[in-house]
mmCIF file of C-alpha atoms in Angstrom:
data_model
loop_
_atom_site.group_PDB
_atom_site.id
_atom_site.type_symbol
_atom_site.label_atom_id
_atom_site.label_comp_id
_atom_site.label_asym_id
_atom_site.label_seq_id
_atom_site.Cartn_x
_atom_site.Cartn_y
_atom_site.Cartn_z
ATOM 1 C CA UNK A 1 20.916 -5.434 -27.361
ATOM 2 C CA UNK A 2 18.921 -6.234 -23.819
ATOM 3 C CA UNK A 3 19.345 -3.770 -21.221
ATOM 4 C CA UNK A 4 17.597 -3.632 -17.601
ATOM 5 C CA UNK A 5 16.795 -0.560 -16.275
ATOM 6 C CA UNK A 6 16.569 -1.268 -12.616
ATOM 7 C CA UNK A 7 14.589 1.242 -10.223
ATOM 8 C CA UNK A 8 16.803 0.515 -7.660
ATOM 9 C CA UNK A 9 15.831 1.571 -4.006
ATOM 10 C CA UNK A 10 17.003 -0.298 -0.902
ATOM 11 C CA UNK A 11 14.449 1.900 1.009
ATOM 12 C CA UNK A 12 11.340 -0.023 -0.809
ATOM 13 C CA UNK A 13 8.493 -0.995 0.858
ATOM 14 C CA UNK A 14 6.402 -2.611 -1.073
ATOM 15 C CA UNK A 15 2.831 -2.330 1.295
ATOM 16 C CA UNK A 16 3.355 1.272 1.594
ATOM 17 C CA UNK A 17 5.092 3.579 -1.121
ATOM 18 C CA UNK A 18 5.079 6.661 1.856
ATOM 19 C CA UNK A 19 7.522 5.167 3.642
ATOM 20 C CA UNK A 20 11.042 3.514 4.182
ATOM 21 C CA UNK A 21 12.739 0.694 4.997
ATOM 22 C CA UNK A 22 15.046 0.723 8.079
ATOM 23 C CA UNK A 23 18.206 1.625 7.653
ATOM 24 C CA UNK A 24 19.652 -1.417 9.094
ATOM 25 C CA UNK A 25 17.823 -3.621 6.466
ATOM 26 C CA UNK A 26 18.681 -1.521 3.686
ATOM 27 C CA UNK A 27 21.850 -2.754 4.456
ATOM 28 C CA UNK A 28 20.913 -5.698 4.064
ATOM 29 C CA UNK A 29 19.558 -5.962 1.706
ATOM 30 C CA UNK A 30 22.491 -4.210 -0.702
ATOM 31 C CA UNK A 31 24.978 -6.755 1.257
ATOM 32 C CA UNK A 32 22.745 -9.855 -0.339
ATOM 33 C CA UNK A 33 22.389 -8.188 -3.990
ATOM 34 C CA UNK A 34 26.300 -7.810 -4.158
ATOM 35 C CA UNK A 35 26.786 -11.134 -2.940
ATOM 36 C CA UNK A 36 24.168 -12.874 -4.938
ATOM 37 C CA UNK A 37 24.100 -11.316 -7.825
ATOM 38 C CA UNK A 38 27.369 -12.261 -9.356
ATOM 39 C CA UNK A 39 26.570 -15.743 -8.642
ATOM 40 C CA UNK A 40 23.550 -15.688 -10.700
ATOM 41 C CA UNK A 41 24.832 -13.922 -13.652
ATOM 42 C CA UNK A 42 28.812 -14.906 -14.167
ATOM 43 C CA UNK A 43 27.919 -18.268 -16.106
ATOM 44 C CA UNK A 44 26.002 -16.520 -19.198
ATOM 45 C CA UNK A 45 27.683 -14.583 -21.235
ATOM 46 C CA UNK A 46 26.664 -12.632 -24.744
ATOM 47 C CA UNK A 47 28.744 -13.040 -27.794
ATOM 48 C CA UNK A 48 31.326 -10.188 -26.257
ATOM 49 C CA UNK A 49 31.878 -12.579 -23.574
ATOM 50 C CA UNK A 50 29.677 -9.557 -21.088
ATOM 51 C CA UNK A 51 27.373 -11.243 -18.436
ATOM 52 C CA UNK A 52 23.902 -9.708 -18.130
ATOM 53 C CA UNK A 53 24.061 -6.456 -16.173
ATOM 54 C CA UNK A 54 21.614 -3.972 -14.191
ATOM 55 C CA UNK A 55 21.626 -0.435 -14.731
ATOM 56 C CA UNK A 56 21.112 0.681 -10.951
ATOM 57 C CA UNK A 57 18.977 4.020 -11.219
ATOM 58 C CA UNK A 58 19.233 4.871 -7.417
ATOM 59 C CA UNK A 59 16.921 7.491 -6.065
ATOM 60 C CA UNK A 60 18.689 10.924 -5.782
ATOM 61 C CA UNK A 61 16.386 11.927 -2.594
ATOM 62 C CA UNK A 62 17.497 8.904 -0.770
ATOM 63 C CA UNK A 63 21.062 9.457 -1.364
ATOM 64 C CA UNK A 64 23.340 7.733 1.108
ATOM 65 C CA UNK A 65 27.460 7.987 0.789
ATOM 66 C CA UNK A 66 28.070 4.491 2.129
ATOM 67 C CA UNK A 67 25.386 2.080 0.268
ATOM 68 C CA UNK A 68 26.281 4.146 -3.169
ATOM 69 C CA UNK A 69 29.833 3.404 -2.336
ATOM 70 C CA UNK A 70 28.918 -0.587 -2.248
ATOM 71 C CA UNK A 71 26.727 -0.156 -5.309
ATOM 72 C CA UNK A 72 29.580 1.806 -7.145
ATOM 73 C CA UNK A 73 32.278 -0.782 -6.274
ATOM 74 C CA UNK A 74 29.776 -3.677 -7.296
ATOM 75 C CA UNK A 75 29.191 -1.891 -10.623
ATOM 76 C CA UNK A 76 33.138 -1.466 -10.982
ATOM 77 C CA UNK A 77 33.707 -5.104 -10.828
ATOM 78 C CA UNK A 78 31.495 -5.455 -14.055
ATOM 79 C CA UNK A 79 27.944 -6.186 -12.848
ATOM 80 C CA UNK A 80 26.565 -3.123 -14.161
ATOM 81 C CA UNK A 81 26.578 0.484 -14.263
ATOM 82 C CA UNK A 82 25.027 3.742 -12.177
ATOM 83 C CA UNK A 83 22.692 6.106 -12.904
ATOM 84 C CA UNK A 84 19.948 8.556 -11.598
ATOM 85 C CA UNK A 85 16.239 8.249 -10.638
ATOM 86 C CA UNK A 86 13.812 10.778 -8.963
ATOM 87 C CA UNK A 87 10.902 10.926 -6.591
ATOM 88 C CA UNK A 88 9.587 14.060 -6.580
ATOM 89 C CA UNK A 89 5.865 15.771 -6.004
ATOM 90 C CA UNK A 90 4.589 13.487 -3.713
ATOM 91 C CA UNK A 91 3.113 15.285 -1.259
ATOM 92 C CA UNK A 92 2.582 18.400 -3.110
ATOM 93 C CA UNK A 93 3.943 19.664 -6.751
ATOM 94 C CA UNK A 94 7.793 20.153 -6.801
ATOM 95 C CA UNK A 95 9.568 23.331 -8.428
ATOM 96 C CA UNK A 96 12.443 23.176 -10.990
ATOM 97 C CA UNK A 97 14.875 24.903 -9.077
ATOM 98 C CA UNK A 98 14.807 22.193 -6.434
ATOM 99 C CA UNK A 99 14.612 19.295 -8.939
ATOM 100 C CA UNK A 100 17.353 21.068 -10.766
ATOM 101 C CA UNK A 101 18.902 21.682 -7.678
ATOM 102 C CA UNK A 102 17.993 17.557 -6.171
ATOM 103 C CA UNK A 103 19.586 16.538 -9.668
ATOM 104 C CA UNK A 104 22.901 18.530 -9.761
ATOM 105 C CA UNK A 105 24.041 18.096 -6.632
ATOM 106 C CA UNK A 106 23.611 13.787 -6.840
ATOM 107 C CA UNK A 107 24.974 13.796 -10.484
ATOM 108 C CA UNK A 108 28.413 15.755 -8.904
ATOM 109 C CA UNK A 109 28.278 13.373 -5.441
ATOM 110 C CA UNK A 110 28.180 9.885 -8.403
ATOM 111 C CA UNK A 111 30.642 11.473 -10.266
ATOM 112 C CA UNK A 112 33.348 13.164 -7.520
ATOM 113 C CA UNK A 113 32.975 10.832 -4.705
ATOM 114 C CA UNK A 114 32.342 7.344 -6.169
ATOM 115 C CA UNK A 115 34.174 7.726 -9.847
ATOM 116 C CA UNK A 116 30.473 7.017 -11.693
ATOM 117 C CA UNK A 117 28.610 8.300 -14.921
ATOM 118 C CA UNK A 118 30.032 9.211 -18.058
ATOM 119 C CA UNK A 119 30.976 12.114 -20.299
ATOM 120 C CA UNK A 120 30.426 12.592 -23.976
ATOM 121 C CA UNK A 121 33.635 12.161 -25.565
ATOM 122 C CA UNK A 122 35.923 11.864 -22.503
ATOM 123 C CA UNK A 123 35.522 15.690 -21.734
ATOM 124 C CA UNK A 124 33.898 18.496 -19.915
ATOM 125 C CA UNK A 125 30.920 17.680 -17.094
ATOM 126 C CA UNK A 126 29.412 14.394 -16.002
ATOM 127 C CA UNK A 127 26.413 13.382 -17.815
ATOM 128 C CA UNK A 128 23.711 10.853 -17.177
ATOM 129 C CA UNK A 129 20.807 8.701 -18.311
ATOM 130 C CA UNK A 130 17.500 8.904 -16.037
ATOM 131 C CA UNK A 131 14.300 7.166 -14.465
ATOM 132 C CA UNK A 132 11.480 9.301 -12.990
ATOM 133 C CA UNK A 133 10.516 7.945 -10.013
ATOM 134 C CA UNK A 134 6.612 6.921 -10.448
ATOM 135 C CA UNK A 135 7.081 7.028 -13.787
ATOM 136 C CA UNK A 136 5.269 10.994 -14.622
ATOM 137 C CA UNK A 137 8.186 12.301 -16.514
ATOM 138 C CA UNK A 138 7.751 16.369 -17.264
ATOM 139 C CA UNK A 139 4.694 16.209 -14.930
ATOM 140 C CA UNK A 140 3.112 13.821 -17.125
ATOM 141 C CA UNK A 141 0.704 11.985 -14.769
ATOM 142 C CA UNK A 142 -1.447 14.945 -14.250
ATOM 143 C CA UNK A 143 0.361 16.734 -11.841
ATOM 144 C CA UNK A 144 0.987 13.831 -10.002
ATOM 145 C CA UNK A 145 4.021 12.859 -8.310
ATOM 146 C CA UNK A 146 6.247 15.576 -10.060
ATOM 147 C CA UNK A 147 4.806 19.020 -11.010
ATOM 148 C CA UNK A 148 7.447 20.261 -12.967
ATOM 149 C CA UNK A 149 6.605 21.596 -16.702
ATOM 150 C CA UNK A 150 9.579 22.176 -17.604
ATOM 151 C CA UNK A 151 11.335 18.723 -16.394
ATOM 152 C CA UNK A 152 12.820 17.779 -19.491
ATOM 153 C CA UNK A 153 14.687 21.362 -19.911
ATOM 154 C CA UNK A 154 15.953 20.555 -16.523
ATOM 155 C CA UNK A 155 17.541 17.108 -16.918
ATOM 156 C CA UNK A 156 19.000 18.847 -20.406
ATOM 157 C CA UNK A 157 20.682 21.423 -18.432
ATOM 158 C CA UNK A 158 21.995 19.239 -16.016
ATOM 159 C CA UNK A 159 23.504 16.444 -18.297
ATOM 160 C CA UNK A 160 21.008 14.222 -18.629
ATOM 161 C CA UNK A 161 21.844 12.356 -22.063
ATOM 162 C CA UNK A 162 18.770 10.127 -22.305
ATOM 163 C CA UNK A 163 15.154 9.160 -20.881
ATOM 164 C CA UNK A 164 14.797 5.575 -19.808
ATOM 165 C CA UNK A 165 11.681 5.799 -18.443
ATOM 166 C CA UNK A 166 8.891 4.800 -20.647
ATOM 167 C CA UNK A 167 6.841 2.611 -20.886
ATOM 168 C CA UNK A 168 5.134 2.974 -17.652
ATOM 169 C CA UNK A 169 3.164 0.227 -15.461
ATOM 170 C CA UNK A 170 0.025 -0.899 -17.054
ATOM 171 C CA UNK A 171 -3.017 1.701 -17.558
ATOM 172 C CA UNK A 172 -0.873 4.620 -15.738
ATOM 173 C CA UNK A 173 -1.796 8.234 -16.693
ATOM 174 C CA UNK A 174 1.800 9.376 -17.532
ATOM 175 C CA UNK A 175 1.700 6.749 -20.996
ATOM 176 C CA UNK A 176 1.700 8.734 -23.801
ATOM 177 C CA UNK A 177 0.373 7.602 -27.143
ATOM 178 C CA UNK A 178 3.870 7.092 -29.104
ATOM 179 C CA UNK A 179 5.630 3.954 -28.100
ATOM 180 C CA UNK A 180 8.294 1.368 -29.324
ATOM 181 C CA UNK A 181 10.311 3.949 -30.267
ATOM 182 C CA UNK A 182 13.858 5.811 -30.055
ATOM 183 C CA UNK A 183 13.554 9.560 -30.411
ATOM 184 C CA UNK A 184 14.147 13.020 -30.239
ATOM 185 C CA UNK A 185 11.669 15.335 -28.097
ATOM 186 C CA UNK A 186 10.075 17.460 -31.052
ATOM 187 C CA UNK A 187 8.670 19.213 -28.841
ATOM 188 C CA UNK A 188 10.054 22.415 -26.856
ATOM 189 C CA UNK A 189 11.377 21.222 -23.944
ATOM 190 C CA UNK A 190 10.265 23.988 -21.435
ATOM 191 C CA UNK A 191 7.233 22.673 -22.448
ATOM 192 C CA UNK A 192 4.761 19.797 -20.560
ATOM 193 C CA UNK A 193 5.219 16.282 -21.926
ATOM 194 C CA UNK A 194 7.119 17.402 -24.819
ATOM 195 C CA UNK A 195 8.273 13.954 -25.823
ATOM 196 C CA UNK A 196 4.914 13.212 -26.388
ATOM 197 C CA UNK A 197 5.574 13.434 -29.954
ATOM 198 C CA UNK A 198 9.105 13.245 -31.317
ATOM 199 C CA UNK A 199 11.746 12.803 -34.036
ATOM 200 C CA UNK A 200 12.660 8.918 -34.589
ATOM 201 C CA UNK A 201 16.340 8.621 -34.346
ATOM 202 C CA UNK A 202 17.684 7.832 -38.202
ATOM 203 C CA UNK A 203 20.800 6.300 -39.787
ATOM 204 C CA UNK A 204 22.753 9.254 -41.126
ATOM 205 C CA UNK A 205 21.297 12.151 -39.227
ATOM 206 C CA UNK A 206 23.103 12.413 -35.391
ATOM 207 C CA UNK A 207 20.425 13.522 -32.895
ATOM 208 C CA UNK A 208 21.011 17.172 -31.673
ATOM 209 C CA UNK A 209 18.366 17.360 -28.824
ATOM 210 C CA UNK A 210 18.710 15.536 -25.631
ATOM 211 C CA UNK A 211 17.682 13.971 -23.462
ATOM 212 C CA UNK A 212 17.120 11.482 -25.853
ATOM 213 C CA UNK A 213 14.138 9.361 -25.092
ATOM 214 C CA UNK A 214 14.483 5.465 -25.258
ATOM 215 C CA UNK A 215 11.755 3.100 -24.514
ATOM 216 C CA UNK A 216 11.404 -0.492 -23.958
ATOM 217 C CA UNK A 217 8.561 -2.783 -25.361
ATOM 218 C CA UNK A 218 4.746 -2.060 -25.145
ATOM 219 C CA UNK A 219 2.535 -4.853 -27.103
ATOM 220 C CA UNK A 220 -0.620 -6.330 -26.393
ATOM 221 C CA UNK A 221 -0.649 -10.106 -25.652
ATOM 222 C CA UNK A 222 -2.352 -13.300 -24.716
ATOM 223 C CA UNK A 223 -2.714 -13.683 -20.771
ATOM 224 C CA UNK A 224 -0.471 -16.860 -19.625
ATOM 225 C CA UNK A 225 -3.589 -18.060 -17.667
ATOM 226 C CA UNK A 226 -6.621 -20.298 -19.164
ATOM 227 C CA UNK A 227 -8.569 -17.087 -19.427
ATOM 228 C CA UNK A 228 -6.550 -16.508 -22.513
ATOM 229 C CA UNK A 229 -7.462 -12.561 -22.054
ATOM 230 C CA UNK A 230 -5.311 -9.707 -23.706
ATOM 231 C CA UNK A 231 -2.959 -8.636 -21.303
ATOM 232 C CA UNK A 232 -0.217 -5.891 -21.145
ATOM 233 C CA UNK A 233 3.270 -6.594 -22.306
ATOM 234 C CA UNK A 234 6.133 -3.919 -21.129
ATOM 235 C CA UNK A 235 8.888 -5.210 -20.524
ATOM 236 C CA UNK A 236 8.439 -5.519 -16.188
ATOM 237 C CA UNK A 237 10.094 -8.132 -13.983
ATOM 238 C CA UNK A 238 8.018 -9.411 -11.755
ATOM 239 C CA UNK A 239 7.124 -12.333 -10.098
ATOM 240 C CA UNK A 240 3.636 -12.842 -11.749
ATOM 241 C CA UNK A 241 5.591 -12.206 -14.712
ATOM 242 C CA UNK A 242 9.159 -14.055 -15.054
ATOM 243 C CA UNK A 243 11.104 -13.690 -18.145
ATOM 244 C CA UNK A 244 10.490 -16.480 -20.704
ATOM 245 C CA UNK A 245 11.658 -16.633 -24.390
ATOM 246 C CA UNK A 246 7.800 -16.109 -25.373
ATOM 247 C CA UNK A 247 8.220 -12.478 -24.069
ATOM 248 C CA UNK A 248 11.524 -12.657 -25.688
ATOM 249 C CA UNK A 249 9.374 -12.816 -29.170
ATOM 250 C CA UNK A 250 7.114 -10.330 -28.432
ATOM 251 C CA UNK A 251 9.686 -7.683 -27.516
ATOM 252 C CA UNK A 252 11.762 -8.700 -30.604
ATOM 253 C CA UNK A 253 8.065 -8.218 -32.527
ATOM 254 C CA UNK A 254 8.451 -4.323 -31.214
ATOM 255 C CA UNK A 255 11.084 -3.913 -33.424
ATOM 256 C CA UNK A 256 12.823 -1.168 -31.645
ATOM 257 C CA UNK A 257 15.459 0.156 -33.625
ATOM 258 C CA UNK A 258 17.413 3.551 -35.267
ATOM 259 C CA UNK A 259 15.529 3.848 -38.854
ATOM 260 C CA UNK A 260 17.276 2.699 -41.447
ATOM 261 C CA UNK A 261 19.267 0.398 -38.811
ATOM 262 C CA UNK A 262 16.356 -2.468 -38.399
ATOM 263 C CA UNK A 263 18.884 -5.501 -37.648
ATOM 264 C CA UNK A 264 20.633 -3.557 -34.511
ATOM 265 C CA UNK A 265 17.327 -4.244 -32.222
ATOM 266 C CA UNK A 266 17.079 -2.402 -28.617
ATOM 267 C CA UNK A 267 15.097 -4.093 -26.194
ATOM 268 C CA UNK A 268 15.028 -2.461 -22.533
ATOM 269 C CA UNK A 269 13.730 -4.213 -19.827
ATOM 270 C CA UNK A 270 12.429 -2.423 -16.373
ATOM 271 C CA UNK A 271 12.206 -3.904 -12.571
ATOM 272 C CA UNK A 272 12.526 -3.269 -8.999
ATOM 273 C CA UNK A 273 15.397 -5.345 -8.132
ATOM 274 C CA UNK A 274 15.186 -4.492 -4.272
ATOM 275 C CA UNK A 275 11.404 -5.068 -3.322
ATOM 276 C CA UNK A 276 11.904 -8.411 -1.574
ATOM 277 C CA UNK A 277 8.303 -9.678 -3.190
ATOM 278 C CA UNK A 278 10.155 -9.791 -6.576
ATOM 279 C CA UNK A 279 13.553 -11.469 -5.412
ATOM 280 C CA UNK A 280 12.755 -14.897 -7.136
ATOM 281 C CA UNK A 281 11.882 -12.581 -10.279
ATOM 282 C CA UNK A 282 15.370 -11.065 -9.798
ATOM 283 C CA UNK A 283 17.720 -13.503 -8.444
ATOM 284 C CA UNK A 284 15.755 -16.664 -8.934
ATOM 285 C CA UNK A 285 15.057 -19.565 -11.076
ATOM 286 C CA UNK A 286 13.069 -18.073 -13.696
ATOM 287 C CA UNK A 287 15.927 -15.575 -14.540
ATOM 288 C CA UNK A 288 18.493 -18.367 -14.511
ATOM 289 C CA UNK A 289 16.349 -20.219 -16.789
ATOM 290 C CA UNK A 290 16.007 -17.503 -19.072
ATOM 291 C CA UNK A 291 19.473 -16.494 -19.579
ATOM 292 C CA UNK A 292 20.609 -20.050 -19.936
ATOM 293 C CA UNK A 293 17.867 -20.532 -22.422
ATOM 294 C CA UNK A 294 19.001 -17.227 -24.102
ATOM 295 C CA UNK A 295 22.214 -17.844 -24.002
ATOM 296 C CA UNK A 296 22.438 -21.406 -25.223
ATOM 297 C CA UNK A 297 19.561 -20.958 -28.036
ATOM 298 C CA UNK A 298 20.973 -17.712 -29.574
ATOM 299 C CA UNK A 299 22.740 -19.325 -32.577
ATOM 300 C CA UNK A 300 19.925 -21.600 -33.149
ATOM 301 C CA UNK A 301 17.211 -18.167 -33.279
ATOM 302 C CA UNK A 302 19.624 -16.722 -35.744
ATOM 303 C CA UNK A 303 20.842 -14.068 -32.987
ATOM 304 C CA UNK A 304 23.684 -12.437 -31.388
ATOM 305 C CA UNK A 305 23.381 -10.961 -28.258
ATOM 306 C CA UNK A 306 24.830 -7.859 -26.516
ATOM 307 C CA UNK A 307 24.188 -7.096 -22.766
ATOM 308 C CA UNK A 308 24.279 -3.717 -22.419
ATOM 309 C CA UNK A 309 23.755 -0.403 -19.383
ATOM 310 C CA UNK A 310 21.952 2.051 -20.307
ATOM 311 C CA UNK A 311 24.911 4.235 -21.190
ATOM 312 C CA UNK A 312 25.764 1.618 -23.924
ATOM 313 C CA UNK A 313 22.724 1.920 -25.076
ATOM 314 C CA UNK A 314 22.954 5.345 -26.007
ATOM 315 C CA UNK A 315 26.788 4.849 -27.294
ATOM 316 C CA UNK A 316 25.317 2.477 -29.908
ATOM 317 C CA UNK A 317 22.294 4.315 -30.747
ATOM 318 C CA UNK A 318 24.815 7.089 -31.406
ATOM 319 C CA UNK A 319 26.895 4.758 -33.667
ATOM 320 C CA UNK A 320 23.903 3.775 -35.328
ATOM 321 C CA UNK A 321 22.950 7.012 -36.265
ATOM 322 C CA UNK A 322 26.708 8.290 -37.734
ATOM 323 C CA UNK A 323 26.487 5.179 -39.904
ATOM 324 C CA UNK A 324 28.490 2.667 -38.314
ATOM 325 C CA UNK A 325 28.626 -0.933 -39.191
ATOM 326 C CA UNK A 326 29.957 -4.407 -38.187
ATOM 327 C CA UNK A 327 29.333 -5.649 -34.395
ATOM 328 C CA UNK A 328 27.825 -3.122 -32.173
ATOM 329 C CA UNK A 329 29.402 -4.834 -29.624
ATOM 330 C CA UNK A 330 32.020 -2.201 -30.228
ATOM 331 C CA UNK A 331 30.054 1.103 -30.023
ATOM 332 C CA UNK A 332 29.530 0.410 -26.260
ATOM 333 C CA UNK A 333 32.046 3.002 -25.322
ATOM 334 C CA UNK A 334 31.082 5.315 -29.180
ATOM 335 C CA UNK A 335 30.788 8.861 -27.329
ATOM 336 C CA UNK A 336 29.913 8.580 -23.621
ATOM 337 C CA UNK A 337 32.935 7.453 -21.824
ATOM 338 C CA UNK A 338 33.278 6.391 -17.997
ATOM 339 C CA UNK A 339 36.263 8.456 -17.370
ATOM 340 C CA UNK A 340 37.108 12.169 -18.568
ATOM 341 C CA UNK A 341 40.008 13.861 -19.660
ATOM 342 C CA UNK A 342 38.912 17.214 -19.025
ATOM 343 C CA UNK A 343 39.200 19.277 -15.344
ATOM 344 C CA UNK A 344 35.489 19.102 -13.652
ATOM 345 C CA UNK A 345 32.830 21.672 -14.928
ATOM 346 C CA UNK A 346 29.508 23.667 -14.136
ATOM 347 C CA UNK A 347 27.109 21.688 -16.153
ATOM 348 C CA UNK A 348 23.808 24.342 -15.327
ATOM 349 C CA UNK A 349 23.372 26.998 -18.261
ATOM 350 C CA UNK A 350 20.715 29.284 -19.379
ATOM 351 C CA UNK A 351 17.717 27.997 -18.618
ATOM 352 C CA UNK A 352 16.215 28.469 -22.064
ATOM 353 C CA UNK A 353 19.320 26.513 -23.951
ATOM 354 C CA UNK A 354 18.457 23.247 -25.423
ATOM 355 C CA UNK A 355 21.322 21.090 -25.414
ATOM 356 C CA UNK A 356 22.913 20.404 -28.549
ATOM 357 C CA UNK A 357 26.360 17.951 -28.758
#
């Protein structure tokens, strides 16, 4: 299963993290994705016959009704699937009544206005998977771009059914020390960095805590260049990086998986599909290359591959850990489904309740 978690922000400016983009070229900008986009992807398919998708995880502070509308309608034609991101505690440390309060009201705007996210089982409030924006999830980067403690009781209580944020960018001070992993915060989660440390997800025992936390690849390996220095591997994008079947192997070598489940492997990839430094990473040759390459060399590695959102993620994580067998493929839609059958809720609850489904 290879997912891409894309910290999607039309607003990026690469030179200068303080400040936005124009309006007029965030426009732009979102006009070329959708139009390029599907042109780059539609010709490799996994063995469901999916092409490789994005999960868009759009800033809620820079939420704008028309360019979600675009994204949401691109999504809805089967290029991917939309989700939430924060940037928070810039300036100065942010409380968790207004994250809780940033969080809630972008989660109902997705879900009432533009038909997005997902709900376990086809019932009661929308729910959602989530990227912190500068990567210091439950004020994990020393008070750094968040300042809220109790972060991860927050996104609980306002339907946040998994992390996707970890692992961070190389040598950041919000890595913690557990990696590769799929997990349960063991941890209280009023508490700071409580997914520190954590449960591993098993076959046979359903997770009761969320937000579940699920992490994409972080290995050491062999610099590219003739310095032959030991690098960073984790799973970014980028145009000093481009995605090559070598990485392939060493994110296959992480051997994320649900214990007891080592055959259903997770790997999930992170980039910043709208900085315009890292279009060719994106949209260019390098990515065609690799998903022909993975595409067409998939029997041959003894593979089968499943292009998955984030949301399908989960859904097969969840399958994985009631037991299922046979193709995963078919656990995309397990628990969390993109429409509900149920009359809209109030997600926000005691704020000492950990969320148990």
């Amino acid at each position: 299963m290879i997912a891409l978690a894309d910290h999607f922000e039309p607003s990026i400016v690469p030179e200068n993290g303080m400040v936005h983009a124009p309006f007029e070229e965030q426009e732009r900008r979102l006009d070329s994705w959708c139009r390029e986009y599907p042109r780059l992807a539609d010709a490799w398919r996994d063995s469901d016959g999916r092409p490789f998708v994005h999960t868009y995880f759009y800033p809620a502070e820079q939420y704008d009704h028309g360019l979600i509308q675009q994204l949401a309608e691109h999504c809805q034609s089967g290029w991917g699937e939309l989700e939430i991101q924060l940037h928070h505690g810039i300036f100065a440390p942010d409380t968790a009544e207004n994250t809780r309060r940033q969080l809630a009201e972008f989660r109902d705007a997705l879900a009432s206005e533009h038909g997005c996210l997902s709900y376990f089982d086809g019932a009661g409030s929308p729910e959602y998977a989530f990227v912190h924006g500068n990567f210091a999830l439950a004020n994990s980067a020393n008070g750094r771009f968040c300042g809220v403690d109790d972060e991860m009781q927050v996104l609980a209580e306002t339907g946040c059914y998994a992390d996707f944020t970890l692992p961070t960018a190389s040598f950041h001070a919000a890595q913690i020390a557990k990696i590769n992993s799929l997990y349960e915060c063991a941890l209280p989660l009023n508490q700071r960095v409580p997914h520190r440390r954590g449960r591993d997800l098993q076959r046979g025992r359903p997770p009761a805590i969320f937000p579940l936390i699920v992490q994409g690849p972080l290995m050491a390996r062999l610099s590219p260049w003739r310095s032959r220095t030991v690098g960073i591997e984790n799973g970014a994008i980028t145009k000093r990086n481009p995605l090559s079947l070598a990485r392939l192997r060493l994110w296959k070598r992480a051997a994320i998986s649900v214990r007891g489940r080592p055959d259903w492997l997770f790997i999930k990839l992170h980039c910043h599909g709208m900085d315009p430094t890292q279009r060719d990473a994106v949209l260019g040759e390098s990515m065609r290359d690799f998903l022909r390459e993975l595409v067409e060399g998939a029997a041959g590695r003894g593979e089968t591959l499943h292009f998955v959102s984030a949301r399908e993620v989960v859904n097969i994580v969840l399958a994985a850990c009631d037991g299922r067998d046979g193709n995963p493929g078919e656990y995309r839609d397990y628990r969390l489904k993109r429409t509900r059958t149920r009359a809209f809720e109030s997600t926000l609850g005691d704020a000492q309740t950990v969320v148990k489904r």
